[in-house]
Coordinates of C-alpha atoms and ligand atoms in Angstrom, one line a residue:
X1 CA 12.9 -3.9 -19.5
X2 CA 9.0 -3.5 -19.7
X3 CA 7.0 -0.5 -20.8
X4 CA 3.5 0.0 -21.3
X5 CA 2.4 2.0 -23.8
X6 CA -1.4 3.0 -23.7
X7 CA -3.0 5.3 -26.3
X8 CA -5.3 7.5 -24.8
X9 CA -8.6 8.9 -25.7
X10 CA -10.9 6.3 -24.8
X11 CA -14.0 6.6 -22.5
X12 CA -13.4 3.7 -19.9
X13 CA -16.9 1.9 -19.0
X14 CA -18.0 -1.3 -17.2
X15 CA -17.3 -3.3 -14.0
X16 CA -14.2 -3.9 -12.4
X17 CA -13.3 -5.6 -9.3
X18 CA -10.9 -4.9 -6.7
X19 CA -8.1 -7.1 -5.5
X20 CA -7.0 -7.7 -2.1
X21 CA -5.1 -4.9 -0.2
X22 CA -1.5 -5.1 0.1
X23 CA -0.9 -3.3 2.7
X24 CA -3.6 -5.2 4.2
X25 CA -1.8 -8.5 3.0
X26 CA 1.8 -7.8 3.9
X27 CA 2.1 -7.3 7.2
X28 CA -1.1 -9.8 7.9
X29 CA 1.6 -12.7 6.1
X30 CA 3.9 -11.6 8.7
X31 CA 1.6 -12.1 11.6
X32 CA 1.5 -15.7 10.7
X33 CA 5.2 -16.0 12.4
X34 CA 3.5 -15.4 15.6
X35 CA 2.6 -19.0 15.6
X36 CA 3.2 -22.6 14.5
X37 CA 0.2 -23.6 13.2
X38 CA -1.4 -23.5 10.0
X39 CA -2.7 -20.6 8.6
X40 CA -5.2 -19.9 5.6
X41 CA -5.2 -16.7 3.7
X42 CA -7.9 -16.0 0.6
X43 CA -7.9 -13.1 -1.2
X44 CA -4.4 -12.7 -1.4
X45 CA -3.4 -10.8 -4.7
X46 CA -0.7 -11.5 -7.0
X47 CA 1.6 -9.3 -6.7
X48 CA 5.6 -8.2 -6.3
X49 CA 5.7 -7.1 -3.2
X50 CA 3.4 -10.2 -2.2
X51 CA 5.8 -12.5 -3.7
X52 CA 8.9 -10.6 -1.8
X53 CA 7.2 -11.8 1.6
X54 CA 7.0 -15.1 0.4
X55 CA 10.6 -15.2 -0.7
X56 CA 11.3 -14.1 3.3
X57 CA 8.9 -16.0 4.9
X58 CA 10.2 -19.3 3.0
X59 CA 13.8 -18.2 3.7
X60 CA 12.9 -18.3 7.5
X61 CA 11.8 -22.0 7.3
X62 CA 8.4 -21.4 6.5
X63 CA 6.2 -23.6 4.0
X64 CA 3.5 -21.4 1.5
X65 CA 1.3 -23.6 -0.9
X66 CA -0.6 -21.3 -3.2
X67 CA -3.7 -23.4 -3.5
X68 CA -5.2 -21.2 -6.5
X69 CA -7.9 -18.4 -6.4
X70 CA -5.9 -16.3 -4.4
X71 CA -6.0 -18.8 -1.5
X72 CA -2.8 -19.9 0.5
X73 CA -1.8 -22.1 3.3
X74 CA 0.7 -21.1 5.7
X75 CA 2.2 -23.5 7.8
X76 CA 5.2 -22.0 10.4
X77 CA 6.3 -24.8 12.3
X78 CA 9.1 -25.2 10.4
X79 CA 10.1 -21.6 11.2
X80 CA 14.5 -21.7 12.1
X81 CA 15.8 -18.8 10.7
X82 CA 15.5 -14.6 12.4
X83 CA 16.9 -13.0 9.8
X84 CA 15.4 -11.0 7.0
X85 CA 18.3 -10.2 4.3
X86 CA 19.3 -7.0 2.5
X87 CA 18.4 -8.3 -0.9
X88 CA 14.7 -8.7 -0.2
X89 CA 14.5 -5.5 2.5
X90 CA 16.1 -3.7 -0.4
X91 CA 13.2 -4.9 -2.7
X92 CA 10.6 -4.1 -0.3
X93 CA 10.9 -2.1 2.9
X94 CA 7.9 -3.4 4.2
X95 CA 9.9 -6.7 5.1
X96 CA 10.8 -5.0 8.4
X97 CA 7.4 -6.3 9.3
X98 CA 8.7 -9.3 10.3
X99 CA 10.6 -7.7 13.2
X100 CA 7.8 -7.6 15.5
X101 CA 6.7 -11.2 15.1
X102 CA 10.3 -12.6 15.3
X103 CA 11.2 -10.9 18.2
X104 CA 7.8 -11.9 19.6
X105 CA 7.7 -15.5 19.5
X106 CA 12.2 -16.3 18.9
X107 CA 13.5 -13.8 21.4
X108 CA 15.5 -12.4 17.9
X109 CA 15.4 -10.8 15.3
X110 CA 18.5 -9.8 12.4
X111 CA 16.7 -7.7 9.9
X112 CA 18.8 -5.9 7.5
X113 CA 18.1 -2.0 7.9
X114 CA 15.8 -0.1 5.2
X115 CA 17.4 2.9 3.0
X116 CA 15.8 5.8 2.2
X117 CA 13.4 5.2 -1.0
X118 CA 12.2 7.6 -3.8
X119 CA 9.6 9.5 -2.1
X120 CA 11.3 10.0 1.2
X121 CA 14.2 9.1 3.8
X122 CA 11.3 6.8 6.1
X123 CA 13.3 5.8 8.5
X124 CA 12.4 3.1 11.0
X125 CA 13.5 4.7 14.2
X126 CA 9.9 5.2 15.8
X127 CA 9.7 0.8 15.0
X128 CA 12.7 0.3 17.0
X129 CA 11.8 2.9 19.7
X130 CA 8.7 0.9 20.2
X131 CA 10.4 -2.6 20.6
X132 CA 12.8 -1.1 22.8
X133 CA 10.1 0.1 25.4
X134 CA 8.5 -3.5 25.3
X135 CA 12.5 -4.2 26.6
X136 CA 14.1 -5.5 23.3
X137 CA 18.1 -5.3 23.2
X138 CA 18.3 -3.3 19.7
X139 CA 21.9 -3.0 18.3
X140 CA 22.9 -1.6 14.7
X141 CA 26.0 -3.6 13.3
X142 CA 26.7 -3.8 9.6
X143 CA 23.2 -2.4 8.2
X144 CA 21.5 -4.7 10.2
X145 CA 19.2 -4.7 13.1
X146 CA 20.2 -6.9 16.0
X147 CA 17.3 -7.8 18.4
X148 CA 17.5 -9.9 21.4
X149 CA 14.6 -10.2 24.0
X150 CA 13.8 -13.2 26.5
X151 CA 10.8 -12.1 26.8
X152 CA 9.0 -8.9 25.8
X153 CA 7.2 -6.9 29.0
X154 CA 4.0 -4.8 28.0
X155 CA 4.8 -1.0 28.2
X156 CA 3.1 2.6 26.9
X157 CA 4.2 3.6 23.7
X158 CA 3.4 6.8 22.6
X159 CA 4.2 7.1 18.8
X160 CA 5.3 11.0 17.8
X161 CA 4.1 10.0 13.7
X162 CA 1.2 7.9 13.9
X163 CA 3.6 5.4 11.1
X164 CA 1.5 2.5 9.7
X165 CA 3.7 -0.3 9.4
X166 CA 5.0 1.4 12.6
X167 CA 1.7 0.8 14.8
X168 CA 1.8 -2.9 13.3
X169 CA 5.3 -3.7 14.3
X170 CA 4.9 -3.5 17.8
X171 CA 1.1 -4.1 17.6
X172 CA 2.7 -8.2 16.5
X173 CA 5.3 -7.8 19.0
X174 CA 2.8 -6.5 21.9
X175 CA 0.3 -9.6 21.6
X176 CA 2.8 -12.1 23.1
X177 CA 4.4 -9.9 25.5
X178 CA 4.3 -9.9 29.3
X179 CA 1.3 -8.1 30.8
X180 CA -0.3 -4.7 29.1
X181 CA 0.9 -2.6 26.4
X182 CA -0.2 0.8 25.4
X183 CA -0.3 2.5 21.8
X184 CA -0.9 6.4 21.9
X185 CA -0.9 8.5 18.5
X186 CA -1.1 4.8 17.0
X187 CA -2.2 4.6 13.2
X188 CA -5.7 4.0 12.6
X189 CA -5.5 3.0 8.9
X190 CA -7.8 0.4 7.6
X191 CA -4.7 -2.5 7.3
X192 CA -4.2 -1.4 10.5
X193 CA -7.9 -2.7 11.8
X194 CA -7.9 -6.0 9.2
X195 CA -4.3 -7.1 11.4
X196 CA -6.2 -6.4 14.1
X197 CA -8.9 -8.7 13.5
X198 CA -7.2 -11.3 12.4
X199 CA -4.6 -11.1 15.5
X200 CA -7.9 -11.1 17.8
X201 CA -8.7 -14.3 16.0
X202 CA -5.2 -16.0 16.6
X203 CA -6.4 -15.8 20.5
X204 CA -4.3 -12.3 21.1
X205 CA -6.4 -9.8 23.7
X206 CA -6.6 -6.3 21.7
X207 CA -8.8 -3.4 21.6
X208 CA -9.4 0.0 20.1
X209 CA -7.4 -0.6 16.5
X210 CA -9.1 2.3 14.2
X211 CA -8.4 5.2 17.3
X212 CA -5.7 6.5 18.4
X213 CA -5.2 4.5 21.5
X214 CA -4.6 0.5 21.0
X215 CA -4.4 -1.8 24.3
X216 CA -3.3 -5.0 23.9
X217 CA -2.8 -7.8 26.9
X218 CA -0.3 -10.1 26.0
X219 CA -1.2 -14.0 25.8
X220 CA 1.7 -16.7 25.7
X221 CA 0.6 -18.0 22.8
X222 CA -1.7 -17.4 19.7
X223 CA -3.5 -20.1 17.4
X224 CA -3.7 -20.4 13.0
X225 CA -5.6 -18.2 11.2
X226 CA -8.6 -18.6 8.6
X227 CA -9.0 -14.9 7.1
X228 CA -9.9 -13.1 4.1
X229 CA -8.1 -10.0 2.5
X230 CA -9.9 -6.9 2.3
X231 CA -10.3 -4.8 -0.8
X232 CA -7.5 -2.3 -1.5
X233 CA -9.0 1.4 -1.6
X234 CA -6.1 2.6 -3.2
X235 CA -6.7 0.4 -6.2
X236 CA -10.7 1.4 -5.7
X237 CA -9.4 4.9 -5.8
X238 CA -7.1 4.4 -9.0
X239 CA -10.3 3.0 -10.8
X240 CA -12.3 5.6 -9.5
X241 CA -10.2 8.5 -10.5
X242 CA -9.5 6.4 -14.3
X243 CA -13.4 6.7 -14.5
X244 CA -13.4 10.6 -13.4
X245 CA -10.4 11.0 -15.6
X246 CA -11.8 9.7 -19.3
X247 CA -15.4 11.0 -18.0
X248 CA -16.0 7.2 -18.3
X249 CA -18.8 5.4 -16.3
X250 CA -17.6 2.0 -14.4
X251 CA -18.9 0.3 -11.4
X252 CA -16.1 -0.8 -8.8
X253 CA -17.4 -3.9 -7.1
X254 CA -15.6 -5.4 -4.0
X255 CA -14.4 -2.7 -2.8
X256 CA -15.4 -1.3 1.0
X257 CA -16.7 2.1 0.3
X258 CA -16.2 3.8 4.2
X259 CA -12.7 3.2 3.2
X260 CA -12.8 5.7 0.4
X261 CA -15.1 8.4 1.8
X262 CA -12.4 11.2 1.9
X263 CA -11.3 10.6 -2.0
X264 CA -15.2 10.7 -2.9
X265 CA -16.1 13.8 -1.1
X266 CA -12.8 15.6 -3.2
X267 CA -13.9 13.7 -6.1
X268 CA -17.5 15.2 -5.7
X269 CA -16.2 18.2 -4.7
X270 CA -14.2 18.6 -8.4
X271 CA -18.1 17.4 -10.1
X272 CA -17.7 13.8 -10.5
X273 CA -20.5 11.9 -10.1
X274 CA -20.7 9.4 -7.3
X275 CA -22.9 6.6 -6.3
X276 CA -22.6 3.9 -4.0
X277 CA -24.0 0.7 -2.5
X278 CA -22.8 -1.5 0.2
X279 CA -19.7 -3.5 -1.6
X280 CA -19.6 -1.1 -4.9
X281 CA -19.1 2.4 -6.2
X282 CA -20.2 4.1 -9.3
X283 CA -18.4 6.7 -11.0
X284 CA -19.1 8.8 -13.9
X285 CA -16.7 11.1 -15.4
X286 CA -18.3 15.0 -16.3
X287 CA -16.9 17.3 -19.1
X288 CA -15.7 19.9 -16.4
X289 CA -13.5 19.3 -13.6
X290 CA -13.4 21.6 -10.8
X291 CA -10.3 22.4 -9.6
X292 CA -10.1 21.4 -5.6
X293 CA -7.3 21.4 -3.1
X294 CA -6.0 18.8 -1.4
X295 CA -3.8 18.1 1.7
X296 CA -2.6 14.4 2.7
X297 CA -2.5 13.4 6.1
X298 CA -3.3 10.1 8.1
X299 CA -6.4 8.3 7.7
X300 CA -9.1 9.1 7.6
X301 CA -7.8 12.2 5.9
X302 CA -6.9 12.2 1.9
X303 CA -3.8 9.3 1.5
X304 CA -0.7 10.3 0.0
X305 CA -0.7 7.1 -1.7
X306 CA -3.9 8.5 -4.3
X307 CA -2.1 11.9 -4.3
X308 CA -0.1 11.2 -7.3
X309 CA -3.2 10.0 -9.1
X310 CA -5.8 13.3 -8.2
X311 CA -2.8 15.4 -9.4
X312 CA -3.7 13.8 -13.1
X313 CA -7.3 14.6 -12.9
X314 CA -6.3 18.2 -11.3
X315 CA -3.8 18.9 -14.3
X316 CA -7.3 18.5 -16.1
X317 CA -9.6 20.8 -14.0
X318 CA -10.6 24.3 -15.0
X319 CA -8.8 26.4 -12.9
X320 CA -5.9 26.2 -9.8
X321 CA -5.5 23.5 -7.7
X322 CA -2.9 23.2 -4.7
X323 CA -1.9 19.9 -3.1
X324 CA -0.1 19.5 -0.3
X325 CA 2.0 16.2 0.5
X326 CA 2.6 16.3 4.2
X327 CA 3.6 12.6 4.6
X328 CA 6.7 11.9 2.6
X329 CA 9.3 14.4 1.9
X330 CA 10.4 13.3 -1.6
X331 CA 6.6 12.6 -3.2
X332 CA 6.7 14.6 -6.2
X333 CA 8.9 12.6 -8.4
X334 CA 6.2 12.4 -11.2
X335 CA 5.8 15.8 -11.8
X336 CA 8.4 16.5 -13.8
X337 CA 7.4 13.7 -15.9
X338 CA 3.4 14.9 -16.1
X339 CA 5.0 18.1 -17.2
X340 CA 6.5 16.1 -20.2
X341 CA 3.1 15.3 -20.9
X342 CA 2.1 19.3 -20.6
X343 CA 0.7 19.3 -17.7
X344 CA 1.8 22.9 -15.8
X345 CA 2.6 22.2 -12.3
X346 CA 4.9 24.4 -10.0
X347 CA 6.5 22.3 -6.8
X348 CA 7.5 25.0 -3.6
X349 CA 8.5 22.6 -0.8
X350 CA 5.6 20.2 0.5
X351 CA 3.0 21.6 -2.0
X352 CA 2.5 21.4 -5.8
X353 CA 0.4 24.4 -7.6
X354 CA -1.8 22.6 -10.4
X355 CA -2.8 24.7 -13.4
X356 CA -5.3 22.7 -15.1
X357 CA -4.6 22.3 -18.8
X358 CA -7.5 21.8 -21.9
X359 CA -5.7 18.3 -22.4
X360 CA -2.8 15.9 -21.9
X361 CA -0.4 14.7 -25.2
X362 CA 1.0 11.1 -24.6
X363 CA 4.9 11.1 -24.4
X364 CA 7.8 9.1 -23.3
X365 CA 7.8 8.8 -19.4
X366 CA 9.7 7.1 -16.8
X367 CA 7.7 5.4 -13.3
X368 CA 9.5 6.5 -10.0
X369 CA 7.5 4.5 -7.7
X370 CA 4.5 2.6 -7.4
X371 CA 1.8 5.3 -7.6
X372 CA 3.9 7.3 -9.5
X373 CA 3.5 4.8 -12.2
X374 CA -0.3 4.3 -11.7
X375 CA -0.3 8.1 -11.8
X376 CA 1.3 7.9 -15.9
X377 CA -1.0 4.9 -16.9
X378 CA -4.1 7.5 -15.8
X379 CA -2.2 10.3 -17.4
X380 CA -2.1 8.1 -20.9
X381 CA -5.6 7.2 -20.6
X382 CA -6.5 10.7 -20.9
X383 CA -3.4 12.6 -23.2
X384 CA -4.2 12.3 -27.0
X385 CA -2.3 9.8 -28.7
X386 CA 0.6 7.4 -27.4
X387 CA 2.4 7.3 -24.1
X388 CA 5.2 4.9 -23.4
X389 CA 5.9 3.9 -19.5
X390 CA 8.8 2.8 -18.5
X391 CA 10.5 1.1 -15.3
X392 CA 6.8 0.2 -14.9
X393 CA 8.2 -2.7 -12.9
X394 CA 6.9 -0.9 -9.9
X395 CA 3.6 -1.0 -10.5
X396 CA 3.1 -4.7 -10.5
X397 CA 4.4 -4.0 -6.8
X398 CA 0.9 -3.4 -5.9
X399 CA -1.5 -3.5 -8.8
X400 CA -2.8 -7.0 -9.9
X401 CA -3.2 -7.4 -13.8
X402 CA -3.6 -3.7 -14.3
X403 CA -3.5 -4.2 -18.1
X404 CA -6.2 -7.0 -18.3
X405 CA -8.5 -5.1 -15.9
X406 CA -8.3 -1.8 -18.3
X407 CA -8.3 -3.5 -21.0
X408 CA -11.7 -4.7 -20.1
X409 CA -12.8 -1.6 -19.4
X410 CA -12.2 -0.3 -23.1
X411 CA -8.4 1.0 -22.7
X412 CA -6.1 0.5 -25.4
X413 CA -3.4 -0.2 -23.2
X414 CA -0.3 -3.2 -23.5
X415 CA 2.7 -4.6 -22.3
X416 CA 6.1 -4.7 -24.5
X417 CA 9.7 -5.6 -23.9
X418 CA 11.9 -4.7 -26.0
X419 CA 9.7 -4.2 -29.3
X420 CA 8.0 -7.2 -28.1
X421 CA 4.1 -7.8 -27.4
X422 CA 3.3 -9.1 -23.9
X423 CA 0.4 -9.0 -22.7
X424 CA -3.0 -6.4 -22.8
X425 CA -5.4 -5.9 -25.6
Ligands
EPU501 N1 8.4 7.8 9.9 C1 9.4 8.1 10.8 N2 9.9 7.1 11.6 C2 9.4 5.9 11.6 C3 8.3 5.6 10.8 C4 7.8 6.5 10.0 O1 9.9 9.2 10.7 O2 9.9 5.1 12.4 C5 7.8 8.8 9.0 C6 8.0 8.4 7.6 O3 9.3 8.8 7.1 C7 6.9 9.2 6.9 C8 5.8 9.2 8.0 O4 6.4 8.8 9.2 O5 7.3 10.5 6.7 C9 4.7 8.2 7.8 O6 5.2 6.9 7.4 P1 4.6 5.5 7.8 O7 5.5 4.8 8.7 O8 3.2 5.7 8.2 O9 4.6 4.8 6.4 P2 4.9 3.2 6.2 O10 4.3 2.5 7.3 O11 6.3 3.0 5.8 C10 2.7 2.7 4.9 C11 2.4 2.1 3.5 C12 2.7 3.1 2.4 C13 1.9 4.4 2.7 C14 2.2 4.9 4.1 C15 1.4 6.1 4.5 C16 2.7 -0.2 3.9 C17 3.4 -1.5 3.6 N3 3.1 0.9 3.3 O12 4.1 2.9 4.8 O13 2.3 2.6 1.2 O14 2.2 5.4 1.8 O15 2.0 3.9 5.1 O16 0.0 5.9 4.5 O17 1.7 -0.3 4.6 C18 2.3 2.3 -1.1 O18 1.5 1.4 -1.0 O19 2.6 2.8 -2.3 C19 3.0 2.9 0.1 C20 4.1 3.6 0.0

């Protein structure tokens, strides 16, 4: 198994760019089942979780060419298959994304049902409530999903969690469906605006993506697409906070600032320096953090995906910090390995008192998830001497060449299996 081992210490400084979202990107590859002609995606990054959609999409009859540069071609009309297995919704739960778009342009769907994951139950339940209202047949028979519809009938949908991959279910399932559908409490996450676009440029008839209320008016049938992936602001905020954290100076180009406003007001708030232009920001680390509190919630509030990565810089600050996780239940798993690194941090329920410490000393750690993992790498970048990562499997889920891109920012940071050198500096 892999482990990355980075020694810490060094001020990080440069330019990065940012890679394509993928949360933008997976549920956008699943939109391309809504039709059966060709599609062209750029941007697309290389990563694990992008590779799992490919290994569905391909397994429902569907041709990918990777033409190079992050560039694909899609082309659906070879589409014969409903049914998204247990071994890739196991991988990845986002492949319930496809249910929407299956059920939308086959009349079924077989998707093998989601388990809980480390940082919370998630169930699925408000996704199948949704489909139901637009008059799927929805059984549960041997961990699968069973949908049937002849064809889906617009309805109001009021969400009681406004869920992400949720809203973008039915939001794919909506477009072809009879007459008008409604969306109340819907998400209004970025990823969920970029699958708006590119469904209003397939032909479908939607409005208000980015609010709480979405219409949609159904359309019989939608066109290709031709669209380019947007930046990922997590991975703009994990740069962001690796500058703040070794009081490093790098610009992050590509990137879509608006999309990062509530992590660069906390990040002002704790005295990093911020400045940005229209596609970049600049961040430059200061001897003193400030300790600042911080509460998740839906966008545009503070994501719980960067959570895990301000509680790093928090462990740093001068005094107490308290941060609150109110989206998943179970998202604290890498506390108890940031203490290793002697951080002090006290968990009570949904909220994790931060003490900050003078400094960090590398250690032997283990990645529990994806931002976990992002959240040791930033740790090891700042703890004096060597800290060893492992299961970091999951965090080429959703960060492309991580190494390479610190690496060129000054970190010591590399790749080993088994005693072995991969990759890095
Ligand atoms: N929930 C329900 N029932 C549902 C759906 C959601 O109870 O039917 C609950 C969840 O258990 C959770 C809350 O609602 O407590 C919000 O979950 P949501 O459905 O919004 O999350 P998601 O759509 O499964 C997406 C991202 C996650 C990100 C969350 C929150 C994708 C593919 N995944 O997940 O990304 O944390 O929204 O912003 O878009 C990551 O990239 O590391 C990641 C976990």
């Amino acid at each position: 198994m892999e482990e990355i081992i980075v020694t810490g210490g060094v001020r990080l400084e440069g330019s990065v760019k940012i890679s394509g979202a993928k949360n933008a990107a997976l549920p956008i590859l699943a939109a391309t089942i809504l039709t059966s002609e060709e599609s062209r995606i750029r941007n697309v990054p290389k990563l694990e979780d992008v590779g799992t959609v490919y290994r569905l999409l391909k397994g429902l009859g569907i041709r990918i060419e990777e033409n190079g540069n992050g560039e694909i071609t899609i082309d659906p009309s070879g589409l014969n298959n409903s049914e998204a297995p247990y071994d890739l919704v196991k991988t990845m739960r986002a492949s319930c994304l496809v249910l929407g778009p299956l059920l939308a342009r086959l009349g079924k769907a077989r998707v093998s049902l989601p388990g809980g994951c480390a940082i919370g139950a998630r169930p699925i339940d408000l996704h199948l409530k949704g489909l139901k209202s637009l008059g799927a047949e929805i059984k549960l028979e041997e961990g699968y999903i069973n949908a049937r519809a002849r064809r889906l009938k617009g309805a109001s949908i009021c969400l009681d969690i406004p869920t992400v991959t949720g809203t973008e279910n039915i939001m794919m399932a909506a477009v072809l469906a009879d007459g008008e559908t409604i969306i109340e409490n819907a998400a209004c996450e970025p990823e969920v605006v970029s699958l708006s676009e590119v469904l209003h440029s397939m032909g479908a008839s939607i409005s208000g993506a980015g609010t709480r209320l979405i219409k949609i008016r159904g359309v019989t049938e939608l066109k290709g697409m031709n669209y380019s992936i947007i930046p990922d602001r997590i991975e703009t905020g994990t740069f962001m906070l690796a500058a703040a954290i070794t009081r490093g100076d790098i610009k992050i180009e590509d990137c879509i600032p608006e999309h990062i406003d509530h992590i660069t007001a906390r990040l002002r708030d704790a005295g990093v320096s911020i400045e940005e232009g229209e596609d970049w920001v600049r961040v430059k680390g200061s001897p003193g953090i400030r300790a600042v509190d911080i509460r998740t919630s839906p966008y545009p509030g503070f994501p719980t995906d960067m959570q895990a990565q301000m509680m790093v810089l928090m462990s740093l600050s001068d005094g107490l910090s308290v941060i609150m996780e109110t989206i998943f239940e179970n998202r604290f798993m890498h506390v108890a390995e940031l203490k290793r690194m002697g951080a002090n941090i006290t968990v009570d329920g949904h909220s994790a008192v931060v003490r900050g410490v003078p400094s960090l000393s590398g250690a032997q750690v283990m990645a529990t998830d994806l931002r976990a993992s992002a959240s040791l790498v930033l740790a090891g970048l700042a703890a004096k001497g060597d800290t060893t990562i492992s299961r970091i499997y999951h965090i080429d889920r959703g960060y492309e060449c991580i190494e390479k891109k610190l690496t060129r920012l000054g970190a010591k940071i590399r790749r080993i299996k088994g005693g072995e050198l991969l990759r890095g500096s």
